Coordinates of C-alpha atoms in Angstrom, one line a residue:
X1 CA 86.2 127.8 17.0
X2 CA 87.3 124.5 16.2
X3 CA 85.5 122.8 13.2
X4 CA 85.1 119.1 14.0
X5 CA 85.0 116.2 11.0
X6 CA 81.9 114.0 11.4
X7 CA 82.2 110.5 10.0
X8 CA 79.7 109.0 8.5
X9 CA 79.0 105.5 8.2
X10 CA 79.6 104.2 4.2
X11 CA 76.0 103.7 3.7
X12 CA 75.0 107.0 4.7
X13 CA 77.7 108.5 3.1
X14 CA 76.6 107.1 -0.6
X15 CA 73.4 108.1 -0.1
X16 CA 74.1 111.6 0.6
X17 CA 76.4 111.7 -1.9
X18 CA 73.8 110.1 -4.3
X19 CA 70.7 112.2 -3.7
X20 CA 72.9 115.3 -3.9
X21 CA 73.8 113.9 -7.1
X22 CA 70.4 113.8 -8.3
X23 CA 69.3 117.2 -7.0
X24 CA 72.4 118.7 -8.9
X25 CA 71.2 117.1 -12.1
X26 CA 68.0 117.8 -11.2
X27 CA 68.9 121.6 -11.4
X28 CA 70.5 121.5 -14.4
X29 CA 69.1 118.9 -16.7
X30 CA 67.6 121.8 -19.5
X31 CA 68.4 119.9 -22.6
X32 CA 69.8 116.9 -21.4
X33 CA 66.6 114.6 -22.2
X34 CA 66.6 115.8 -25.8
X35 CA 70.8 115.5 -26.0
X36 CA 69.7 111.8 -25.7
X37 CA 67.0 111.6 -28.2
X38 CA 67.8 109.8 -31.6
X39 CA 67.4 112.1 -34.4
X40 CA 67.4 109.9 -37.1
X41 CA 65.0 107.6 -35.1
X42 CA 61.3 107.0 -36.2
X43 CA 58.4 107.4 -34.5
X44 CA 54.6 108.0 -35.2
X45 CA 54.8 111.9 -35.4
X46 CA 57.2 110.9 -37.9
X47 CA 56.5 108.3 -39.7
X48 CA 55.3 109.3 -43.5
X49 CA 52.1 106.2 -43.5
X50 CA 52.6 106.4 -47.2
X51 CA 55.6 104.2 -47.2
X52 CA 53.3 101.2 -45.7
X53 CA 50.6 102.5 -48.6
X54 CA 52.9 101.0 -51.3
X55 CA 53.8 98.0 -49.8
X56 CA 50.3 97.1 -48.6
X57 CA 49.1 97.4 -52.2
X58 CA 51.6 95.3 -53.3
X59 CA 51.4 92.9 -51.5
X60 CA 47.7 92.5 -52.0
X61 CA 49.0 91.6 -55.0
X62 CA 51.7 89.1 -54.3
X63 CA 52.4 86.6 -51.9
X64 CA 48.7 84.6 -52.6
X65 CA 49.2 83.0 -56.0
X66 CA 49.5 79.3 -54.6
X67 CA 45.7 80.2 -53.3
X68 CA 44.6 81.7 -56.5
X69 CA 46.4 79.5 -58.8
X70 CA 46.2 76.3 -57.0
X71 CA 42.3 76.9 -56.0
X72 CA 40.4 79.5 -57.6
X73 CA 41.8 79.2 -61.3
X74 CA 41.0 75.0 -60.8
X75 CA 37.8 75.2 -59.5
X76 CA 36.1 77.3 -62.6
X77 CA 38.1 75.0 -65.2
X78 CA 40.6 77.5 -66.5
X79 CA 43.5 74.8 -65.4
X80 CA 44.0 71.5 -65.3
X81 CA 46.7 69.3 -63.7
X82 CA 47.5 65.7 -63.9
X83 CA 48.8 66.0 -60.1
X84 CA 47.1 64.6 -57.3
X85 CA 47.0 64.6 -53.4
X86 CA 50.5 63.7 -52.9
X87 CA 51.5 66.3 -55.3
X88 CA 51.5 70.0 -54.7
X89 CA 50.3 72.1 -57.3
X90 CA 46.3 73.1 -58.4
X91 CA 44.8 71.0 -56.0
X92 CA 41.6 72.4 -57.0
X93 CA 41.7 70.7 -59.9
X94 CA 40.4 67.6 -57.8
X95 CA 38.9 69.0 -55.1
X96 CA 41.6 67.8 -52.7
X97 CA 43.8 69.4 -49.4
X98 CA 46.7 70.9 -49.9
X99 CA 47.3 72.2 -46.1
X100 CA 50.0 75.5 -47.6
X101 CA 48.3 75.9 -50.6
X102 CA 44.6 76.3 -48.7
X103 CA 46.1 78.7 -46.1
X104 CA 48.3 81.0 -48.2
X105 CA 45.9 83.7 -49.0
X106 CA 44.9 83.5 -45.2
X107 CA 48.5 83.8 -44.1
X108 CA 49.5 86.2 -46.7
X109 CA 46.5 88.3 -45.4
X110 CA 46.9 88.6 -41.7
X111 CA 50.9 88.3 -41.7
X112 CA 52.0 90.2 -38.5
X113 CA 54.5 92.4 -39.9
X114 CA 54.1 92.0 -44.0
X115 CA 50.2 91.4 -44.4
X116 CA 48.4 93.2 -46.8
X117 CA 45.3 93.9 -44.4
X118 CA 47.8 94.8 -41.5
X119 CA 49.8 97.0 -43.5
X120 CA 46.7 99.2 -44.9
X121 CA 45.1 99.1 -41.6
X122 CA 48.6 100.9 -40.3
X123 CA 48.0 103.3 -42.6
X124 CA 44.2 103.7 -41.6
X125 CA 45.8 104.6 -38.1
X126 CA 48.5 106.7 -38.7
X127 CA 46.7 108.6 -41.6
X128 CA 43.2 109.1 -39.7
X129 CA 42.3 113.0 -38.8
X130 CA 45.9 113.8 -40.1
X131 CA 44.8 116.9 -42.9
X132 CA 48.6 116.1 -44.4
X133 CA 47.3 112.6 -45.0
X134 CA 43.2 113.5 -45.9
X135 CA 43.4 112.0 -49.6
X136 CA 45.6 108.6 -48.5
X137 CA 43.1 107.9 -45.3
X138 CA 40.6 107.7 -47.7
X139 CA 42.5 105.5 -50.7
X140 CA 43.3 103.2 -48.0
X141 CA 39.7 102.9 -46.7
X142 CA 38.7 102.1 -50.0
X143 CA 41.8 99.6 -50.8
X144 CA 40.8 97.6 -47.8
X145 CA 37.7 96.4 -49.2
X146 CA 39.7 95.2 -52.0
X147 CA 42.1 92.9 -49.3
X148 CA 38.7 91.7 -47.5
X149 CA 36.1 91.0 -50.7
X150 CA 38.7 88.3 -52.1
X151 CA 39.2 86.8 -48.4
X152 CA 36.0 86.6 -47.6
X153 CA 34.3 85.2 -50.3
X154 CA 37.3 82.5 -50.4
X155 CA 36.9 81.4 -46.7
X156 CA 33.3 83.1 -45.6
X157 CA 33.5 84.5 -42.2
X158 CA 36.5 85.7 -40.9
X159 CA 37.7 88.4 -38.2
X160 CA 37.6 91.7 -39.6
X161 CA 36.3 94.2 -37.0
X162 CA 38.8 93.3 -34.4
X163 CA 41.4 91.8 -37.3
X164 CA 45.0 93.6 -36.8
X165 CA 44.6 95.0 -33.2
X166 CA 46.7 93.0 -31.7
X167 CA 48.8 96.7 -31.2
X168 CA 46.3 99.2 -30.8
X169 CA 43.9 97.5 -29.0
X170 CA 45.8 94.1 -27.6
X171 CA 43.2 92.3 -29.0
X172 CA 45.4 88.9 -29.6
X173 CA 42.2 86.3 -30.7
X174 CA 39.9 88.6 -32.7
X175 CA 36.1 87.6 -33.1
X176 CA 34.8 85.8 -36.8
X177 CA 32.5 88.5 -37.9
X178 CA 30.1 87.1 -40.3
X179 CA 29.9 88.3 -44.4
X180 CA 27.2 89.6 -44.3
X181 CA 27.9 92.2 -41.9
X182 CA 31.6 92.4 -43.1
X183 CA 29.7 93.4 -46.7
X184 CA 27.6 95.6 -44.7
X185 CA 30.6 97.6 -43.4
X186 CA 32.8 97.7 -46.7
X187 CA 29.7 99.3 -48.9
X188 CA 29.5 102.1 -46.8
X189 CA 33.2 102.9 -46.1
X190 CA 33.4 102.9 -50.1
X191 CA 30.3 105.2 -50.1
X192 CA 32.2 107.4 -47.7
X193 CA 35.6 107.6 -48.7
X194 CA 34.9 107.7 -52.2
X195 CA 32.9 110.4 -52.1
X196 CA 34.9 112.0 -49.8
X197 CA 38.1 111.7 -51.9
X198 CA 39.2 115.1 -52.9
X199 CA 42.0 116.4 -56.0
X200 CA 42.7 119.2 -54.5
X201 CA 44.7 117.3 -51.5
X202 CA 47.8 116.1 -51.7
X203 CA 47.9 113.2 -54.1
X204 CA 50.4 111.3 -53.1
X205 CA 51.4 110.2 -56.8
X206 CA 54.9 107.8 -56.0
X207 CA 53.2 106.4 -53.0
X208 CA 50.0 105.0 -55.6
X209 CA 51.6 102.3 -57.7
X210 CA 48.3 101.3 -58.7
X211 CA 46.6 105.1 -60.3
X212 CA 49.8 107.3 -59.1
X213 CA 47.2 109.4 -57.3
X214 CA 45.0 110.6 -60.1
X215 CA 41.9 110.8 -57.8
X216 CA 39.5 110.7 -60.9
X217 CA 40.3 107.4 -61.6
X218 CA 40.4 106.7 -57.9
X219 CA 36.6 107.7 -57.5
X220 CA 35.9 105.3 -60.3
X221 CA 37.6 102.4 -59.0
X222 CA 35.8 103.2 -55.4
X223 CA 32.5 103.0 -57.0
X224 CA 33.1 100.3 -59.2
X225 CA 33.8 98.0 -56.1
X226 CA 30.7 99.0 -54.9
X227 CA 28.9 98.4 -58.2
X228 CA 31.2 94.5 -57.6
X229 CA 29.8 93.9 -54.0
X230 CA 26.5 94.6 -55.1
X231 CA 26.4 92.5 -57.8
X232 CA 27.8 89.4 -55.2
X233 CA 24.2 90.4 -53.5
X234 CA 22.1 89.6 -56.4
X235 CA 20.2 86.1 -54.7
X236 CA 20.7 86.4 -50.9
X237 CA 19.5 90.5 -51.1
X238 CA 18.1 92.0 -54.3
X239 CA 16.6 95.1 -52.9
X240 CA 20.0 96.1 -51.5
X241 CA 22.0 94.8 -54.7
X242 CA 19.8 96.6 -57.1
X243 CA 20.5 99.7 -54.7
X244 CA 24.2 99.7 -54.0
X245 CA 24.2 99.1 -58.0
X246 CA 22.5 102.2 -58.6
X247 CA 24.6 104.3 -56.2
X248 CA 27.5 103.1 -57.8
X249 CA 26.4 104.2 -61.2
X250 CA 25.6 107.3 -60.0
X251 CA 29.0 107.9 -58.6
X252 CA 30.6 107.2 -61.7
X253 CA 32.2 103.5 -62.8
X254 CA 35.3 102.6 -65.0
X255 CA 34.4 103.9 -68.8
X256 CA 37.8 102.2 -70.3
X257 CA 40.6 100.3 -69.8
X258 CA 42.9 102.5 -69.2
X259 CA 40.8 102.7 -65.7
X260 CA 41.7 98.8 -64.8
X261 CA 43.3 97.9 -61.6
X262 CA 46.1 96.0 -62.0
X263 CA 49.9 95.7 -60.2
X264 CA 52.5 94.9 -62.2
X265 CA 55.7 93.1 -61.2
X266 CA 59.1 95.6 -61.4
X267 CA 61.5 92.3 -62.4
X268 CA 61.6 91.4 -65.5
X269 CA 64.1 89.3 -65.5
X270 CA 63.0 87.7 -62.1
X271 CA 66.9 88.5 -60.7
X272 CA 64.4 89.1 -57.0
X273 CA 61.9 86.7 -57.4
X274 CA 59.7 89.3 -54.8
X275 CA 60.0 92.0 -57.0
X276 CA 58.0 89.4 -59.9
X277 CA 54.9 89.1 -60.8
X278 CA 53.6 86.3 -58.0
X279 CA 51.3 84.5 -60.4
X280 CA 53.7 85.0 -63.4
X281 CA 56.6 83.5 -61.3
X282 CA 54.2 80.5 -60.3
X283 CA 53.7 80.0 -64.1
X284 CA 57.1 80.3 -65.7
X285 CA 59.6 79.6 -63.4
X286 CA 58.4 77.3 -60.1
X287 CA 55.7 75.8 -61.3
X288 CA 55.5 75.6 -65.1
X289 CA 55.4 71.8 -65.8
X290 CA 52.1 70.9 -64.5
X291 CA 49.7 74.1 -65.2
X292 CA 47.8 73.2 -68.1
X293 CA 44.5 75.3 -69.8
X294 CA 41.4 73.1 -68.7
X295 CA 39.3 71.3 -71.8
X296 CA 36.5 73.4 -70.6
X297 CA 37.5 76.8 -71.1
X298 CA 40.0 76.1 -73.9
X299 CA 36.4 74.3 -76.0
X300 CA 34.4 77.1 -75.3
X301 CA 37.2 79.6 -76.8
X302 CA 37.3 77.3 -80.0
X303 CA 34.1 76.8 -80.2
X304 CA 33.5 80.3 -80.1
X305 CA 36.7 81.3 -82.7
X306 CA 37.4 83.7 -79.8
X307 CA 40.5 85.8 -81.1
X308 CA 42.2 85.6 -77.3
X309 CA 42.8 81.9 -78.2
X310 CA 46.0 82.3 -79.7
X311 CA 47.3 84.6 -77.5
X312 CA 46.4 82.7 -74.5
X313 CA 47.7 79.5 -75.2
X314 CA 50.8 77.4 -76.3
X315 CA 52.4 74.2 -76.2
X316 CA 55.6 73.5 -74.7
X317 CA 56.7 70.2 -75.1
X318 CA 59.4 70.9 -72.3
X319 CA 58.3 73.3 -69.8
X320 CA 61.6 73.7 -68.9
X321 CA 62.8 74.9 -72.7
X322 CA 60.8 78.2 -73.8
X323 CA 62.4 77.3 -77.2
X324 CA 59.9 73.9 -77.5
X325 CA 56.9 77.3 -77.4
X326 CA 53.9 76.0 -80.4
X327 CA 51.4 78.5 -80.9
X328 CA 50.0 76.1 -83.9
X329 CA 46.5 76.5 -83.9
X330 CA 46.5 72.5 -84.8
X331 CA 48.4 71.3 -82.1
X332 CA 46.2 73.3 -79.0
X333 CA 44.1 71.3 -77.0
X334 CA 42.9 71.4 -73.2
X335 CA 43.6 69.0 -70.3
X336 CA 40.5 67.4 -69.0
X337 CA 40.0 68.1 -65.3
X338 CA 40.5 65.1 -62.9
X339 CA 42.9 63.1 -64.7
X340 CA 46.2 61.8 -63.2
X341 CA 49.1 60.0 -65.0
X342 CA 47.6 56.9 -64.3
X343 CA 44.1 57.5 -66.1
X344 CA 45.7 60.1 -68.9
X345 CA 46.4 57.7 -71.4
X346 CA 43.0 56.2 -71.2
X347 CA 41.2 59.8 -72.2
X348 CA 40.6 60.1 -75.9
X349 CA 42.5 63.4 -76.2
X350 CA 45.5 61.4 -75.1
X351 CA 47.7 61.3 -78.5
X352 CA 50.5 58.4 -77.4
X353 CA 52.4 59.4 -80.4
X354 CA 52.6 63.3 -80.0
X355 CA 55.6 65.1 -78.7
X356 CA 55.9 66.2 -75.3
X357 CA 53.6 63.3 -73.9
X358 CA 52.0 65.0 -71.1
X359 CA 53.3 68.5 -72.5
X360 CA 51.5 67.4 -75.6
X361 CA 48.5 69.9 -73.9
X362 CA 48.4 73.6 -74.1
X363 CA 49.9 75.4 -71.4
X364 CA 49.6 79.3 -70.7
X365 CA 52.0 81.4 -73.1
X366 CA 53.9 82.6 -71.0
X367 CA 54.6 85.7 -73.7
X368 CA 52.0 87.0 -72.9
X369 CA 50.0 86.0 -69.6
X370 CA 53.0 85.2 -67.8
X371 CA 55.7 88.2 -68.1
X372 CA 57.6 88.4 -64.6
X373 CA 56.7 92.3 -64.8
X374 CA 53.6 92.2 -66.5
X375 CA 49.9 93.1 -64.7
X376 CA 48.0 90.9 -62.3
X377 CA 44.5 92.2 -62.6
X378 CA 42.1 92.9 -59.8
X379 CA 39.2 94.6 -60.8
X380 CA 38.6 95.7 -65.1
X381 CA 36.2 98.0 -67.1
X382 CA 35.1 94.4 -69.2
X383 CA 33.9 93.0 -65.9
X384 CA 32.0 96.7 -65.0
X385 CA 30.6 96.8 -68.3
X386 CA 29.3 93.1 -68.5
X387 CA 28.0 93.5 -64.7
X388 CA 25.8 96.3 -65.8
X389 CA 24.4 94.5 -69.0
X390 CA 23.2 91.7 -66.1
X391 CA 21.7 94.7 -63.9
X392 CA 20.2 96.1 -66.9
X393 CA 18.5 92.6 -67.7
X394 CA 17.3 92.4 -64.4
X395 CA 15.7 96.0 -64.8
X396 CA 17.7 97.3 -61.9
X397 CA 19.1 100.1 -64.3
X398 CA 18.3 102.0 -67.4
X399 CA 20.1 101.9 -70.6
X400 CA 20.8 99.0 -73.2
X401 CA 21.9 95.1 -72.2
X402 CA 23.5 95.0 -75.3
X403 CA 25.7 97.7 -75.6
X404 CA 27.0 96.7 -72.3
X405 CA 27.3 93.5 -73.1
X406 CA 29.5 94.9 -76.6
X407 CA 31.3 97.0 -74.3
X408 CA 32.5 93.7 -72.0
X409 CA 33.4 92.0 -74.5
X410 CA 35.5 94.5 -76.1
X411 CA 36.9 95.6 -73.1
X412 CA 38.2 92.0 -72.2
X413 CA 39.4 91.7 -75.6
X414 CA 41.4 95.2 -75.5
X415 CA 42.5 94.6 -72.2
X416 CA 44.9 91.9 -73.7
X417 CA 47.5 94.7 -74.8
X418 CA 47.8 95.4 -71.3
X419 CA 49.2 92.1 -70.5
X420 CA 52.0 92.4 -73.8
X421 CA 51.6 94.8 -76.8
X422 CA 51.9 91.7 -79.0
X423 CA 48.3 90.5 -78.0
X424 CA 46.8 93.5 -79.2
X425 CA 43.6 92.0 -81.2
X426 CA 42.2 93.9 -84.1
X427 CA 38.9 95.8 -83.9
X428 CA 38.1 93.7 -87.2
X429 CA 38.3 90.2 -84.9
X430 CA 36.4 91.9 -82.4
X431 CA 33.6 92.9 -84.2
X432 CA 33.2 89.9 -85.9
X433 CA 32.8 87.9 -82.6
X434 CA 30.4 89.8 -81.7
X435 CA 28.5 89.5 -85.5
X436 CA 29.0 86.1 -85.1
X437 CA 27.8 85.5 -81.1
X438 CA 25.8 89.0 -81.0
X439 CA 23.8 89.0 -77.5
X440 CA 20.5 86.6 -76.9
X441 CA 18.5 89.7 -75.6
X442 CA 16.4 90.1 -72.6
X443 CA 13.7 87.8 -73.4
X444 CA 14.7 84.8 -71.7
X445 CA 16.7 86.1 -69.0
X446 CA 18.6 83.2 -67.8
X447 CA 19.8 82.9 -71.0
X448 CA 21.1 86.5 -71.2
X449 CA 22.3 85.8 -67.6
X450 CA 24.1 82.4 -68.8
X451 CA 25.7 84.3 -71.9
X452 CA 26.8 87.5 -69.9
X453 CA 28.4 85.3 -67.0
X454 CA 30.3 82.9 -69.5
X455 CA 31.9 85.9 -71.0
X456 CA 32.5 87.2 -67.4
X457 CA 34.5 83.5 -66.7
X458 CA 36.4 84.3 -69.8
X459 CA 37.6 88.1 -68.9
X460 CA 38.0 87.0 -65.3
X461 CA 41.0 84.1 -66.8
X462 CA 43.9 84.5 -64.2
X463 CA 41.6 86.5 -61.6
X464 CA 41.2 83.3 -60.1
X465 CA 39.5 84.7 -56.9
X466 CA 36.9 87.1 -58.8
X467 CA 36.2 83.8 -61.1
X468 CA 35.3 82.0 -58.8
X469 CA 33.2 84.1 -56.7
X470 CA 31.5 85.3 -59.7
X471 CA 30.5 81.1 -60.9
X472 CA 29.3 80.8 -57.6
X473 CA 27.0 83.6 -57.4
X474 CA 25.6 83.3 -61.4
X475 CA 25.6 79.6 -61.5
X476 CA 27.4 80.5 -64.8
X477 CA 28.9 78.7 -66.9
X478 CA 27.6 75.7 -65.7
X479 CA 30.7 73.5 -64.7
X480 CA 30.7 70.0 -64.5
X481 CA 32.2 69.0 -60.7
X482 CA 35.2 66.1 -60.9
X483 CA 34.9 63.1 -58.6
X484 CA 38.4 62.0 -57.9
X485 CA 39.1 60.0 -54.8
X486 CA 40.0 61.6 -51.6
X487 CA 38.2 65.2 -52.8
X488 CA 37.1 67.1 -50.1
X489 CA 33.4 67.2 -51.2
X490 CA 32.4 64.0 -52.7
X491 CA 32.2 65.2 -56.1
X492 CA 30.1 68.1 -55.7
X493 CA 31.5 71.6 -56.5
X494 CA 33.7 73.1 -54.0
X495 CA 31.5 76.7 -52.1
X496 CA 35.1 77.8 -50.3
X497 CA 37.9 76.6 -48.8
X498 CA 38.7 75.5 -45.0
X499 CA 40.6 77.9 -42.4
X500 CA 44.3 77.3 -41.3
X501 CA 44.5 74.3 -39.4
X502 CA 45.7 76.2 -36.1
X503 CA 42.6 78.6 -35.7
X504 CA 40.9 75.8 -33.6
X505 CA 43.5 76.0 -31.5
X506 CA 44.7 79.7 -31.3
X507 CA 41.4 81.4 -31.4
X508 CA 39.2 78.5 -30.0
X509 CA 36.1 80.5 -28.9
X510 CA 35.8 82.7 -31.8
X511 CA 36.8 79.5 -34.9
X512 CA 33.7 77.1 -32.6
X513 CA 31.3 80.1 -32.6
X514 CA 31.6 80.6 -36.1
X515 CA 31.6 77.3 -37.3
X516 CA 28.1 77.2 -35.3
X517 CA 26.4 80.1 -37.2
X518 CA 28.2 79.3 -40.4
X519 CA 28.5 75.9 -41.2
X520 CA 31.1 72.7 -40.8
X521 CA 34.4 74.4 -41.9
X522 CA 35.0 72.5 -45.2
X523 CA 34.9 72.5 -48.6
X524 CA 31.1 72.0 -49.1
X525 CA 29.7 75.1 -46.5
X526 CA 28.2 77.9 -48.6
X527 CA 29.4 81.3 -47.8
X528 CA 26.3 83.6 -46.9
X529 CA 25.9 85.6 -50.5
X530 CA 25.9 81.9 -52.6
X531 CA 22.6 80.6 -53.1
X532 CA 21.3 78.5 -55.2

């Protein structure tokens, strides 16, 4: 038989030859989809959610100092400035708009790829139902109340239900859930994962740069967040302030302060300026000129012969030369709030003849408060103790005001070391400011309430956002609003600051419907827990 060759037309040909192709590879392609896979690449099975752990507490720690510094600290009178609206540092100190410096903690926040809330919220993810991960699931459950308390109370109502979910969800313009529920939510996730938190899981000690896993300690800062939000209740909801304060005493709060939560920077010689201390950096290196210690809270120190004094303040009659450092007793005084370079020399603490002109007012020593690796505190056994000398005056719980109020005060005291060993105060100058200012007692309440919350604003120096909330909530100490032109509140004392300036336009709906419920999105709207 004679075998014929049948052409095929080009097309057809290629396809023949291309389908045979595939049903070739198709019978032998055992292995070859895994001969392709990346070993070395990452993905979610992977992916250790611990990493993200230290970063997100770190950053809750860093990248929000212009809010804290240029606001917060400002607004209660621990700094002063002679800058005004055309200068950018402590705006709060005036009441006026600084667009960056009013957004920063906003920014920082929600920060697509390096935000503090999107980072822990990752971890919440990844770590959920994960038995490997059982002990960091809950640390990071509790850590986000931390991330949302200080936002919240600085900017009121916010998206935090539907914050971050722009992944997992595609949810790209989140809804503005208001405080109240957002308070709601983080009480019972720290009643929950508190409780649940459990030492005989893995720890996770290097991923914890705040308590290196020591789940003891972890339980107590957990409940004494709770024993924080409760407290923030006290006016708008007693009945549920006066509970959550109770459940957190039961749980078990801070009982020293060797249980403070602080992050410290890792540069000490601020060669990486992001591996500083953010606030420290702010204070001794990019911003050291016009931070001065406010009249107000540097009088009430004196006045009291408080033995932090000295190691709080100093005069450096050029910022810019650590060697021009006074810690003379003589020479410290505070800057007045609401004074420019125009009106300075006109204030009687204005010495034309001193050193330093300007610099002739006491700045923050730097020694100690403002060491590129030293602590920035978030939460401290001084303000546990002295919260629970107010719940006791207000017969929430047992046990004695005034031991608790001894305790705060020594603790804030103490907790001094922890910023440099050189500020260590002896227990001799502790007890005799407590001889000397011993506590009112429980008879007149608001003035046990005045002299609890003044010491509060004193152990809260540098936790800007906590100092703040705190003033507004006690009404204590009783601060004296500035009236300088072109303030954002005509002259009455700021309640929080605005949101960014594009939320009107990128989330529209959601920035309209809460400025309906909420109130005008400025300085002067009270955030739902501050009442008067």
């Amino acid at each position: 038989m004679v075998q014929r060759l049948i052409l095929l037309p080009m097309k057809k040909r290629f396809f023949i030859f291309f389908a045979g192709s595939l049903l070739s590879l198709s019978a032998c392609d055992n292995g070859f989809e895994e001969l392709n896979k990346d070993p070395n690449a990452v993905t979610a099975d992977r992916f250790n959610p611990a990493y993200l752990f230290t970063t997100g507490q770190y950053n809750t720690a860093k990248g929000d100092e212009s809010t804290s510094l240029n606001y917060a600290e400002p607004f209660v009178q621990h700094m002063a400035t002679l800058s005004n609206v055309g200068i950018f540092d402590f705006q709060g100190d005036k009441y006026v708009y600084h667009k960056g410096n009013n957004e920063a903690m906003w920014k920082g926040t929600f920060n697509a790829i390096s935000g503090s809330s999107k980072l822990i919220e990752d971890v919440i993810t990844l770590s959920k139902d994960k038995p490997q991960y059982y002990n960091l699931y809950h640390m990071a459950r509790i850590w986000k109340t931390v991330i949302y308390h200080r936002l919240t109370d600085m900017y009121g109502d916010l998206p935090y239900f539907e914050a971050n979910q722009g992944y997992y969800q595609q949810i790209y313009k989140p809804k503005y859930d208001a405080q109240k529920d957002i308070y709601a939510h983080m009480l019972s996730e720290l009643e929950d994962a508190t409780a649940k938190l459990d030492a005989s899981q893995a720890l996770f000690t290097s991923a914890d740069i705040a308590y290196g896993g020591n789940i003891a300690k972890w339980k107590r800062f957990g409940y004494s967040m709770m024993l924080r939000l409760g407290m923030r209740m006290s006016k708008v909801d007693p009945a549920a302030a006066e509970s959550w304060v109770k459940k957190a005493i039961a749980g078990g709060v801070f009982t020293g302060i060797d249980d403070n939560l602080y992050i410290k920077g890792t540069d000490k010689n601020g060669t990486q300026e992001v591996l500083t201390n953010g606030q420290s950096w702010v204070l001794s290196v990019s911003g050291r000129s016009p931070g001065k210690i406010a009249k107000t809270f540097f009088d009430y120190m004196k006045s009291h012969n408080d033995p932090r004094l000295k190691y709080t303040v100093a005069v450096y009659t050029d910022p810019t030369n650590v060697a021009t450092k006074n810690t003379n007793p003589a020479v410290q005084k505070g800057m007045p709030n609401g004074l420019d370079r125009i009106t300075l020399p006109k204030d009687p603490s204005y010495d034309p003849n001193a050193p330093g002109q300007e610099h002739q007012y006491s700045g923050v020593n730097r020694d100690v408060f403002a060491k590129l690796d030293g602590p920035r505190m978030l939460l401290t056994y001084a303000e546990v103790q002295l919260m629970l000398a107010e719940a006791a005056v207000r017969g929430w719980i047992p046990g004695d005001a005034a031991q608790f109020y001894r305790n705060g005060v020594t603790g804030a005291m103490k907790m001094l070391q922890q910023y440099d060993a050189s500020a260590t105060i002896p227990d001799a100058d502790i007890n005799a400011y407590l001889t000397a200012f011993p506590f009112v007692g429980i008879a007149d309440k608001e003035k046990a309430f005045e002299q609890i919350n003044s010491e509060y604003w004193v152990a809260t120096f540098l936790n800007g956002y906590e100092s703040y909330a705190n003033v507004r909530r006690s009404g204590y100490p009783k601060l004296v609003p500035v009236n300088y032109p072109d303030n954002e509140t005509g002259g009455t004392y700021p309640h929080r600051l605005r949101y960014p300036d594009d939320e009107p336009v990128l989330n529209a709906v959601n920035y309209n419907a809460t400025v309906a419920r909420q109130g005008a999105d400025n300085y002067k709207t009270r955030v739902w827990w501050d009442k008067q």
